[in-house]
Coordinates of C-alpha atoms in Angstrom, one line a residue:
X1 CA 0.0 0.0 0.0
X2 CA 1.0 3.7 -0.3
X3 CA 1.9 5.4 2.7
X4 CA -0.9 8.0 3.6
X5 CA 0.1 11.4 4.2
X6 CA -1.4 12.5 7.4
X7 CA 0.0 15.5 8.2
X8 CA -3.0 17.5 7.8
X9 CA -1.8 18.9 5.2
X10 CA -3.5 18.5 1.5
X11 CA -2.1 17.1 -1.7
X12 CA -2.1 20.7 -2.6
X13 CA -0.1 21.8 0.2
X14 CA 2.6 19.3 -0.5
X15 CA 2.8 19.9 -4.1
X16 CA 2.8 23.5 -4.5
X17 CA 4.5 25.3 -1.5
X18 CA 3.4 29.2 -1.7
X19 CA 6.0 32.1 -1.1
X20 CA 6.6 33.1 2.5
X21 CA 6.4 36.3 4.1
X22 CA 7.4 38.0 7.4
X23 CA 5.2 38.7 10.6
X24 CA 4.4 42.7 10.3
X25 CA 6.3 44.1 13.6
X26 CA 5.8 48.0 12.7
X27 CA 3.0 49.9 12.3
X28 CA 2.8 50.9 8.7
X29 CA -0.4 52.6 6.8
X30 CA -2.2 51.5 3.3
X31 CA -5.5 52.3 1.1
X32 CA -6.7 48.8 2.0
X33 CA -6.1 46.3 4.3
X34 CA -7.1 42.7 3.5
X35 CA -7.2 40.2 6.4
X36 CA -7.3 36.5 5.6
X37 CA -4.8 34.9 3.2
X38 CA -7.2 32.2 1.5
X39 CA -8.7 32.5 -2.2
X40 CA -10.9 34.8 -1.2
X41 CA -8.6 37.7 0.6
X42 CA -5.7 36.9 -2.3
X43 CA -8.7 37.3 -5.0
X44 CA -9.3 40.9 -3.4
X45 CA -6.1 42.1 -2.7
X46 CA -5.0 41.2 -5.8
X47 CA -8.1 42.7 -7.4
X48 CA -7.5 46.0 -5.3
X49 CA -4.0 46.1 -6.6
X50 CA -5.1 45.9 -9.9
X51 CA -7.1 48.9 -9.5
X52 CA -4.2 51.3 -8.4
X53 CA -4.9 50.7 -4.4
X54 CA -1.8 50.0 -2.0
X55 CA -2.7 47.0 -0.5
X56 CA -1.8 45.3 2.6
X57 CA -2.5 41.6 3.2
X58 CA -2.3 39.9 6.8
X59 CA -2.7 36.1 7.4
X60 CA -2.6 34.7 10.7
X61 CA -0.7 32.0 10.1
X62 CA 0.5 30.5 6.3
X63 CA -0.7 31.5 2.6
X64 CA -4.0 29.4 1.9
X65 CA -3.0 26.6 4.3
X66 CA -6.4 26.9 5.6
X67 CA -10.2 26.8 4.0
X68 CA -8.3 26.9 0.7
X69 CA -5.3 24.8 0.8
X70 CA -7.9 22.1 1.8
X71 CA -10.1 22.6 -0.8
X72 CA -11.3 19.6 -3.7
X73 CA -10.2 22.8 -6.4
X74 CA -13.7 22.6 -8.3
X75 CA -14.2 25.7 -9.8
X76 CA -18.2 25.1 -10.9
X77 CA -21.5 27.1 -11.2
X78 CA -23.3 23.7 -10.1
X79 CA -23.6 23.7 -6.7
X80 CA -25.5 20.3 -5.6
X81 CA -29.0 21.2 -5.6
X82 CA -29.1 25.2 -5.0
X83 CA -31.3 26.5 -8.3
X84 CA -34.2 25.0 -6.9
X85 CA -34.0 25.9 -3.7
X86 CA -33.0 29.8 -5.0
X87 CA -35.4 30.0 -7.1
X88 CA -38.2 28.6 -4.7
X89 CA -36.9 31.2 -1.3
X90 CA -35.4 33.6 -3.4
X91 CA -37.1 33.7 -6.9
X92 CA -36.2 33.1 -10.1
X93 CA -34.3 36.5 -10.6
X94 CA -31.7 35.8 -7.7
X95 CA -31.6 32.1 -9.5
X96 CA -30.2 33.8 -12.4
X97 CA -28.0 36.3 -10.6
X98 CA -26.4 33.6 -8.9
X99 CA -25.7 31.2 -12.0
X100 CA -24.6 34.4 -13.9
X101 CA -21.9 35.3 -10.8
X102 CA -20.6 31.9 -10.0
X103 CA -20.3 31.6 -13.9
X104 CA -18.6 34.6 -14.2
X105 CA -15.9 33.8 -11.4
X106 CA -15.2 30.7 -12.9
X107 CA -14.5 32.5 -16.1
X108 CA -12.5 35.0 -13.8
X109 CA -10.2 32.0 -13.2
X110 CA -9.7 31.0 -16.7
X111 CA -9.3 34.0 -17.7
X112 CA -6.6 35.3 -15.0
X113 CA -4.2 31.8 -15.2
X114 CA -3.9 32.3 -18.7
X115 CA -3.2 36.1 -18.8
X116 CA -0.6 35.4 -16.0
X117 CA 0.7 32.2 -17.5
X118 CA 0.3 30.2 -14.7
X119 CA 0.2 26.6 -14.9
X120 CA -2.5 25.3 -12.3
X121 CA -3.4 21.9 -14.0
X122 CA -6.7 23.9 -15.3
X123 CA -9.4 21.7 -16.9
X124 CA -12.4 22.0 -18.7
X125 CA -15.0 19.2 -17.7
X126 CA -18.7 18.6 -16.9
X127 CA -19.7 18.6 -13.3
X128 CA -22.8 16.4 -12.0
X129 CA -25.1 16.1 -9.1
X130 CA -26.4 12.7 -8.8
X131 CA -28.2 10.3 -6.8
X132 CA -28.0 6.2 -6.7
X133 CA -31.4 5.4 -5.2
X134 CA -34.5 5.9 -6.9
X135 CA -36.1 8.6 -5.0
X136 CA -33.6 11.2 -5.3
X137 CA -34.9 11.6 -9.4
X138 CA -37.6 13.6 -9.0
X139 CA -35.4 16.2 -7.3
X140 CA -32.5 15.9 -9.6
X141 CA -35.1 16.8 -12.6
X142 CA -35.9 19.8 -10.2
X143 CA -33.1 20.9 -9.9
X144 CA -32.1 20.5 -13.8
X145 CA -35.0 22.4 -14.6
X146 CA -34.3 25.2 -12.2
X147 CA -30.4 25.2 -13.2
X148 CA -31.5 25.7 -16.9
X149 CA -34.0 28.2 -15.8
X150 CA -31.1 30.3 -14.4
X151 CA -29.0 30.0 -17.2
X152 CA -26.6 27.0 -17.1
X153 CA -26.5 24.7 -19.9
X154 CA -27.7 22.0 -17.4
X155 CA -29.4 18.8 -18.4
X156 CA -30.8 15.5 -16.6
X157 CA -28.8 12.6 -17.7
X158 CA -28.7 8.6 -16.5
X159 CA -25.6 7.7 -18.0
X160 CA -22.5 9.5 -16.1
X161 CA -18.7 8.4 -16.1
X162 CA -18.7 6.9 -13.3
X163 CA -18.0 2.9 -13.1
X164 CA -20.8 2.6 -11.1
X165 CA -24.1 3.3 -11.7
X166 CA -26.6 6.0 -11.0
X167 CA -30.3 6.9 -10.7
X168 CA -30.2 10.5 -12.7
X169 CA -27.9 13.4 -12.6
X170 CA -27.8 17.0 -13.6
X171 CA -25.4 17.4 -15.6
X172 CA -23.3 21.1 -16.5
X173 CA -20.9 21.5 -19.0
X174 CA -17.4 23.3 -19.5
X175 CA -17.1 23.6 -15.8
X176 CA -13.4 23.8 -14.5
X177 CA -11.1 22.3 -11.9
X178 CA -7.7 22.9 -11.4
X179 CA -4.7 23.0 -8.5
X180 CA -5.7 25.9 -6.5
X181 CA -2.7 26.8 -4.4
X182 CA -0.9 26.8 -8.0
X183 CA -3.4 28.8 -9.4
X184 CA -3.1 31.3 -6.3
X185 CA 1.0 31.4 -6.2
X186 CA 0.7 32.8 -9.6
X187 CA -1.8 35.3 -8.0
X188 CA 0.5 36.5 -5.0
X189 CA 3.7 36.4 -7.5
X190 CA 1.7 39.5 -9.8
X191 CA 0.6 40.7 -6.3
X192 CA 4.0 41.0 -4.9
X193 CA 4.8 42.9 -8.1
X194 CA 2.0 45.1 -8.4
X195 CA 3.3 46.5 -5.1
X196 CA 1.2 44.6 -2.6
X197 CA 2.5 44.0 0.6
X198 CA 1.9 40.4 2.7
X199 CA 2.7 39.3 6.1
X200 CA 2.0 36.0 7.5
X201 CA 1.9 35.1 11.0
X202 CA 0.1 38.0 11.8
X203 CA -3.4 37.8 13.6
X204 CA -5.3 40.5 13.6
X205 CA -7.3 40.8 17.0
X206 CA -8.6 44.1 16.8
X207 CA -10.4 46.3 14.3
X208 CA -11.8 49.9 14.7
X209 CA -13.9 50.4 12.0
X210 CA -13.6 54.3 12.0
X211 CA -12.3 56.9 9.3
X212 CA -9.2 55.6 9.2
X213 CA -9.8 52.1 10.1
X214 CA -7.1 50.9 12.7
X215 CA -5.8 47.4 13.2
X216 CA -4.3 45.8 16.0
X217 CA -1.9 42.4 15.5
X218 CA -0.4 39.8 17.9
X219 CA 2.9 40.1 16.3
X220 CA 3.5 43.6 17.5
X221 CA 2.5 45.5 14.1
X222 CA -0.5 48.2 13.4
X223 CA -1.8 49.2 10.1
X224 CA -4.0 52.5 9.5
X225 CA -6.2 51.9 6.5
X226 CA -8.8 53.2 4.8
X227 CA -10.7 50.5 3.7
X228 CA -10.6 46.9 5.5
X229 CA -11.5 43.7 4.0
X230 CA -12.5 40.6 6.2
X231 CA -11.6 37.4 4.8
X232 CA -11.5 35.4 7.4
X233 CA -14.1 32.5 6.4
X234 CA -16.1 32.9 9.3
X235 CA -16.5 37.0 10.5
X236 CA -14.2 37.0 13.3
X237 CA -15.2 40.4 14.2
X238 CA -18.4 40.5 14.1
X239 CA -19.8 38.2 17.1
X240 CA -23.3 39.3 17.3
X241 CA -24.8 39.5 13.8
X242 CA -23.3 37.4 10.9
X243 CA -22.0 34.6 12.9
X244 CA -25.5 33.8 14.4
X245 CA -26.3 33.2 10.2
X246 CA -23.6 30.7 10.2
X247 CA -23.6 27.1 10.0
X248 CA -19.7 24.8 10.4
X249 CA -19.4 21.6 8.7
X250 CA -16.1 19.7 7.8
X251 CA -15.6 17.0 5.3
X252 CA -13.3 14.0 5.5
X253 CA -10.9 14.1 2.6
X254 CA -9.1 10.7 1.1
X255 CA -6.5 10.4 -2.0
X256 CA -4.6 7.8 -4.5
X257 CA -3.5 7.3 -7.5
X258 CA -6.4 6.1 -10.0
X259 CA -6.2 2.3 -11.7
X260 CA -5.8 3.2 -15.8
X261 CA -9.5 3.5 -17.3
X262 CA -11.4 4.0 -14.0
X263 CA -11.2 8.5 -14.3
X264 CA -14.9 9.9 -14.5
X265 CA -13.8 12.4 -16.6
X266 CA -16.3 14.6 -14.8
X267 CA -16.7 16.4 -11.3
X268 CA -19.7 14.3 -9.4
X269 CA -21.4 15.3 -6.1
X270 CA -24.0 13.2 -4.2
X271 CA -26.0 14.3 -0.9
X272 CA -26.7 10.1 -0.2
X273 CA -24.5 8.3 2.6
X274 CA -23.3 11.7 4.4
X275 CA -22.3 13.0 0.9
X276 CA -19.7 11.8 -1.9
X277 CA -18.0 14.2 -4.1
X278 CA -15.3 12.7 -6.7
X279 CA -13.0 14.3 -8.9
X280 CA -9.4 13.3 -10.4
X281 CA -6.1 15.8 -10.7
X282 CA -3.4 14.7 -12.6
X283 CA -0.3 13.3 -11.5
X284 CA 2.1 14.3 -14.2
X285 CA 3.4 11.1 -15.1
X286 CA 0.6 10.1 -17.1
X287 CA -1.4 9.3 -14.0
X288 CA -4.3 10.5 -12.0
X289 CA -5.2 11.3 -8.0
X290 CA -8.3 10.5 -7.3
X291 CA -9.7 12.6 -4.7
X292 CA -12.9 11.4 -2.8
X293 CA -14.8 13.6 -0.1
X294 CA -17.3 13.1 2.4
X295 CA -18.5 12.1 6.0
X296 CA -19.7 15.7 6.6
X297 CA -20.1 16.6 10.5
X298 CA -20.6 19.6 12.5
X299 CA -17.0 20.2 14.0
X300 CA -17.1 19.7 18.0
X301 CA -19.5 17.7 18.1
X302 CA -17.8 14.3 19.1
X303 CA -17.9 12.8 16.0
X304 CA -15.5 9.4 15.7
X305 CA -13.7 11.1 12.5
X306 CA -11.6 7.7 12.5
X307 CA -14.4 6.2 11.9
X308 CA -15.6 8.5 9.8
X309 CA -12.1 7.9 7.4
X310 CA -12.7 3.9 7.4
X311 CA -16.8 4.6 5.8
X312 CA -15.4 6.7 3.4
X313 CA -12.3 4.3 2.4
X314 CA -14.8 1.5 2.1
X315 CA -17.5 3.5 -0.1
X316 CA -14.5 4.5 -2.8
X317 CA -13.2 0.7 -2.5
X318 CA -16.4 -0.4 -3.2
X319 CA -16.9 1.8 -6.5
X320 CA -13.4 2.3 -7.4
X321 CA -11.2 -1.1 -7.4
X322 CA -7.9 -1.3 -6.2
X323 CA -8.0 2.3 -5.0
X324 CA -4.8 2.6 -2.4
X325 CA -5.2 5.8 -0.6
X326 CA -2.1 8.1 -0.4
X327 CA -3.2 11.7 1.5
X328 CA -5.7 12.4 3.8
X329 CA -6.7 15.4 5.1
X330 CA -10.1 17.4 6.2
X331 CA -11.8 20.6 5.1
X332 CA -14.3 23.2 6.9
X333 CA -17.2 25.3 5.3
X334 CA -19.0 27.5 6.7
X335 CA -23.3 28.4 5.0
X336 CA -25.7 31.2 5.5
X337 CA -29.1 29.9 6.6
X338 CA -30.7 31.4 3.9
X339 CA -28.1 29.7 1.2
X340 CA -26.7 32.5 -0.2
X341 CA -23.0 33.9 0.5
X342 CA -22.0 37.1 3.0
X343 CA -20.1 39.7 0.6
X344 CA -20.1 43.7 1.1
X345 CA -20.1 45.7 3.5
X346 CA -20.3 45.1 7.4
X347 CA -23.1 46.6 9.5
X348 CA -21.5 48.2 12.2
X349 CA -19.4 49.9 9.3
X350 CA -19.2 51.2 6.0
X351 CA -15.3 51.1 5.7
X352 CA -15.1 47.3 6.9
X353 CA -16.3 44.3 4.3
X354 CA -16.9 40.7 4.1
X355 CA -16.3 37.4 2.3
X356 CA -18.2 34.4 4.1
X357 CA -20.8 31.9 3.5
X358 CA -20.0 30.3 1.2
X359 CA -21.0 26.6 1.8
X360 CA -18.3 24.9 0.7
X361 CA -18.3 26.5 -3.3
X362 CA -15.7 29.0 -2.2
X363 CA -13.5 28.6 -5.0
X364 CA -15.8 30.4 -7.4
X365 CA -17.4 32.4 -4.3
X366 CA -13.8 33.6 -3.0
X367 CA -13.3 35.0 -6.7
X368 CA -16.1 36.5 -7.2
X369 CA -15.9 38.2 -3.4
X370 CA -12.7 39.6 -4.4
X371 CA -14.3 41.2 -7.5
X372 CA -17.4 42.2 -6.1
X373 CA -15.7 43.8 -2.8
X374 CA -13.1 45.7 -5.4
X375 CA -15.9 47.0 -6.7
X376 CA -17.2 48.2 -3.5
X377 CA -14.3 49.7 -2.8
X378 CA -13.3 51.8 -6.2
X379 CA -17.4 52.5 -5.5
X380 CA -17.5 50.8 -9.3
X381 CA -21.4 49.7 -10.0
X382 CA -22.0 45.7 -9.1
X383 CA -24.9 43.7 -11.5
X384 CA -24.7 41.3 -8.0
X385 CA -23.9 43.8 -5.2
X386 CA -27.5 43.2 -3.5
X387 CA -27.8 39.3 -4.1
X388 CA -24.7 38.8 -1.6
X389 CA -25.3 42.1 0.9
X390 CA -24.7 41.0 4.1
X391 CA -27.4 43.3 4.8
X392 CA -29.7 42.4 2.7
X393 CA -33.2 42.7 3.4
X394 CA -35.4 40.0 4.8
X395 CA -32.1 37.4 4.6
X396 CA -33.0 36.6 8.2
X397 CA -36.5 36.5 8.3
X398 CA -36.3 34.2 4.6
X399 CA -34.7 31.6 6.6
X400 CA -36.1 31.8 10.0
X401 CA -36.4 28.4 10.1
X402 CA -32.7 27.6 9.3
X403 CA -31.7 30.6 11.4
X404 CA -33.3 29.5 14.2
X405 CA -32.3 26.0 14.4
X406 CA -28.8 27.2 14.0
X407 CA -29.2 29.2 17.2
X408 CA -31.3 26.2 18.8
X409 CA -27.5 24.1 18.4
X410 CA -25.6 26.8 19.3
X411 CA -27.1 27.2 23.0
X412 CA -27.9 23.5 23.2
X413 CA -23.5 23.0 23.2
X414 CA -23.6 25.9 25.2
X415 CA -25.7 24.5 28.3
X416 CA -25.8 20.7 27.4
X417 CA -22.0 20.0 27.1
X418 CA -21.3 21.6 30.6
X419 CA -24.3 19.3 32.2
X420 CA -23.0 16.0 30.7
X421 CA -19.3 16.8 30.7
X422 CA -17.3 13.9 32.4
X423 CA -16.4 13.7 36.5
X424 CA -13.2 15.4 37.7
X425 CA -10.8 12.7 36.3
X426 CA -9.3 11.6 39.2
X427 CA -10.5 7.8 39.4
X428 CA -11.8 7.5 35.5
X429 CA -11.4 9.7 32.5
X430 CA -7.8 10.5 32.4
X431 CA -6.5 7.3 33.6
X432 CA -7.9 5.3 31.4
X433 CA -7.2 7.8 28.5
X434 CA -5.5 6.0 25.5
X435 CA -2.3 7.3 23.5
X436 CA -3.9 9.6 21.2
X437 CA -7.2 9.9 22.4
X438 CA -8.8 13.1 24.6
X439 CA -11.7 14.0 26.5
X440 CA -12.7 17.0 28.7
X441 CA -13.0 16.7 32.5
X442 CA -14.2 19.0 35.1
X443 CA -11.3 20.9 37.2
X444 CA -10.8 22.9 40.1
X445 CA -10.1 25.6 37.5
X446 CA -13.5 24.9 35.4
X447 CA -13.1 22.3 32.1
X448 CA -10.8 20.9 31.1
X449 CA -9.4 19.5 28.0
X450 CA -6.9 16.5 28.3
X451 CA -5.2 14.9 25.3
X452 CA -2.4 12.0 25.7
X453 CA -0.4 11.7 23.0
X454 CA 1.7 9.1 21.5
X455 CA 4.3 8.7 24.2
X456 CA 1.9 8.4 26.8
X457 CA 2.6 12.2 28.4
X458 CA -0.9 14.0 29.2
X459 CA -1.6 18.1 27.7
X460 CA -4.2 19.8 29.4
X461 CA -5.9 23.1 28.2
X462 CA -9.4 25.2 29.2
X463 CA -11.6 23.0 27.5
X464 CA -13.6 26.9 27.2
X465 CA -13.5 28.2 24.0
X466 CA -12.1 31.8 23.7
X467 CA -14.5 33.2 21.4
X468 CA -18.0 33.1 23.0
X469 CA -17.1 30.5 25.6
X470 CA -18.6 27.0 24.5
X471 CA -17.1 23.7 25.2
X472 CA -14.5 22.3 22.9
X473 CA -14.3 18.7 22.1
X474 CA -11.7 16.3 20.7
X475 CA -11.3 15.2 17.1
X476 CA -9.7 11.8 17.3
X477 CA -8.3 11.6 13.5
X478 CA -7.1 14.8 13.4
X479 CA -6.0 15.7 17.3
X480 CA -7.7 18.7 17.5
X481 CA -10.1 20.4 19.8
X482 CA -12.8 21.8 18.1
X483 CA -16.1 24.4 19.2
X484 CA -19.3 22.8 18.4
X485 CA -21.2 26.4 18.2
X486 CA -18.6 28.5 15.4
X487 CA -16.4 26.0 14.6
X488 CA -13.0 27.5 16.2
X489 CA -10.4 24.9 15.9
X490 CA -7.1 23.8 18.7
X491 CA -4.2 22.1 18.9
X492 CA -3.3 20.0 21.8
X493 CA -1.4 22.6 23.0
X494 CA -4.0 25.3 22.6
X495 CA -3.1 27.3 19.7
X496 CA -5.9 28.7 17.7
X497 CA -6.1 26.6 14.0
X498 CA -9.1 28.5 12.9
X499 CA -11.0 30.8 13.7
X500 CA -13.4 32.8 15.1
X501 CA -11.3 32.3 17.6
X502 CA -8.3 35.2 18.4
X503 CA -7.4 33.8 21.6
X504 CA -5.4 30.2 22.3
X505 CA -6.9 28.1 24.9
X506 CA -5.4 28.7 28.3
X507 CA -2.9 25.6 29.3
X508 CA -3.1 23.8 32.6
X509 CA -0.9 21.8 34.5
X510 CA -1.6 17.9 33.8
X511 CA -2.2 15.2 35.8
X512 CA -2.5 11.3 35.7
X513 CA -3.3 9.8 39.0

């Protein structure tokens, strides 16, 4: 067998290492300052550079090593079953705004690797939505209908090429797919040289949205701007409006090297079996990757994510013979509740924007954020400015139902998790903790997250997440500690992965009676 690649990091990551860049130490000031180094903040500062702006970029930690570097890299209009379900809560207009947008940033991409000359492994192929059981048709045709409705040369199909078969499909042509942290190297390279300036390693953890905007960072620097773009895939600055519109899911992610004759030739999503979504890359010896995604789950909710891995292994197995995995890794989305993506302008200011939402379709949604938030800032006119408005009229009250059951979770973790966590870990939990496993216990100094790792030696954090103060819990595959309410994400030792966290969890001292 191949060895698998667990590192957390993506095929992408380990194929196509991105430039690095300094922490920013020293306060400096710019037109615009873009926060959040995935497609979508490297789409608008690049975009913003373009139009004469001097841009400032600050990531946290590395260049697209987050949302984006774990990506599947389909760059599509097709997204599952949306046109329906636009076009039913929505209407038929914002059915076609949104084809026409998502189309347009995929022919963004094209577009923009070819005038750069960058060589991201771009291909032109037909995506499809389909279903394996019977009673998904009817919904499929729905959905075809609706999709053609809006404008995509969709169609309902049985046959697919898949080696398995199916019940229907919706089928889109000349869709794309390509190696996105290729495609985005090129981007920062023409960034760099169009006189933006990037800084990794720097969190931002404050923002005052006034005239000029002022911005606070953990590595000692400050930048006045004029203009501040948000790109952090969840809002981390915004606790009280946006994030109660946000849902977290994270999908399980497994690789290998295709058998000769068994490539789709097509990029296929299906909802059935905690949802399947299959796509090839090529290898560049005359081979392919196959890449197989699925086993959504909320993050911090306790799922067994090993478990999780061994479902998914056995459904590609099953379809794909001989299929040796070589990577593994996992990727988080965020979604509005009412289905459509976050992009404009902040509430509580009209200086500040925002890129989020975008329900796991981010590779045309990040380009198309960058252009439309370019064009919020040069004040240039928008054909899809109000579709995405973060402020859009009626975006809560449309989903009320979505919107409440996402609050409904969020205070269920909040409360429920502190009833049912575990004793105080002196005659139980901790002892009997296995290399590599974790749990959270109650403390003398309140909760208490406890991980053992491979050697047998014990780390203990605040099990208390530092963004709104729900209870973490452990992701066995990936050793992580997670919040179940806005999907923050730890190490062992505390440090903040993702956000909306700023802050790292707090350590604590240990123990193993």
């Amino acid at each position: 067998m191949n060895p698998i690649h667990d590192s957390g990091q993506s095929y992408w990551m380990q194929t196509a290492a991105m430039p690095s860049f300094a922490p920013l130490t020293t306060g400096t000031e710019a037109d615009v300052a873009v926060i959040g180094g995935g497609i979508a903040g490297l789409s608008a500062a690049w975009e913003l550079a373009r139009a004469g702006l001097d841009v400032i970029l600050l990531e946290a930690r590395g260049l697209a090593g987050g949302v984006t570097g774990h990506t599947t890299g389909k760059v599509t209009a097709l997204h599952t079953t949306v046109y329906d379900s636009l076009r039913t809560e929505h209407g038929e207009d914002a059915a076609r705004l949104y084809a026409a947008s998502q189309s347009a940033a995929l022919q963004h991409v094209v577009d923009v690797a070819r005038d750069l000359g960058t060589d991201c492994d771009l291909e032109r192929r037909p995506a499809l939505t389909y279903c394996e059981e019977p009673e998904g048709v009817e919904s499929l045709r729905a959905e075809a209908e609706a999709a053609r409705a809006a404008g995509l040369d969709a169609s309902f199909v049985t046959e697919t090429g898949l080696p398995y078969p199916v019940a229907g499909a919706v089928r889109v042509e000349d869709q794309a797919q390509f190696h996105p942290l290729a495609y985005l190297r090129g981007l920062v390279e023409d960034l760099v040289a169009r006189g933006g300036r990037l800084h990794e390693n720097t969190r931002v953890t404050e923002v005052d949205g006034g005239g000029p905007c002022r911005l606070t960072t953990s590595s000692g620097g400050t930048v006045r701007a004029d203009h501040v773009v948000v790109a952090t895939h969840h809002p981390v600055f915004d606790h009280a409006v946006l994030a109660t519109r946000l849902t977290q899911h994270r999908d399980l992610v497994i690789a290998g090297p295709l058998r000769p004759g068994l490539d789709p030739e097509g990029m296929y999503i299906t909802r059935e079996g905690g949802k399947r979504s299959v796509r090839t890359t090529p290898l560049g010896d005359g081979r392919r990757l196959l890449i197989v995604t699925g086993e959504a789950f909320a993050p911090g909710t306790g799922e067994d994510t090993e478990a999780g891995y061994a479902r998914l292994l056995s459904w590609t197995q099953e379809r794909f013979p001989g299929f040796d995995p070589s990577h593994r890794w996992a990727a988080q989305d965020n979604a509005a509740t009412d289905g459509l993506p976050l992009i404009g302008r902040m509430r509580a200011s009209e200086n500040v924007y925002v890129a989020t939402g975008f329900a796991g379709w981010g590779m045309t949604g990040g380009v198309l954020a960058g252009r439309l938030i370019a064009s919020l800032v040069t004040d240039a006119e928008d054909p899809w400015a109000a579709l995405y408005d973060p402020g859009r009229s009626g975006a809560v009250l449309g989903s009320a139902s979505a919107f409440l059951k996402a609050q409904w979770e969020t205070g269920k973790h909040f409360v429920k998790d502190r009833l049912e966590t575990l004793g105080d870990g002196t005659n139980g939990p901790v002892r009997t903790l296995r290399p590599g496993a974790g749990t959270v216990v109650r403390s003398a100094d309140g909760p208490c997250a406890v991980h053992r790792d491979d050697r047998g030696d014990l780390h203990a954090v605040s099990a208390v997440c530092t963004h709104m103060g729900c209870l973490v819990a452990f992701n066995n595959a990936e050793r992580t500690w997670e919040c179940p309410c806005h999907g923050s994400r730890f190490g062992v030792d505390g440090a903040v992965l993702q956000g909306p966290a700023l802050e790292p969890l707090e350590r604590r001292e240990p123990t193993d009676p």
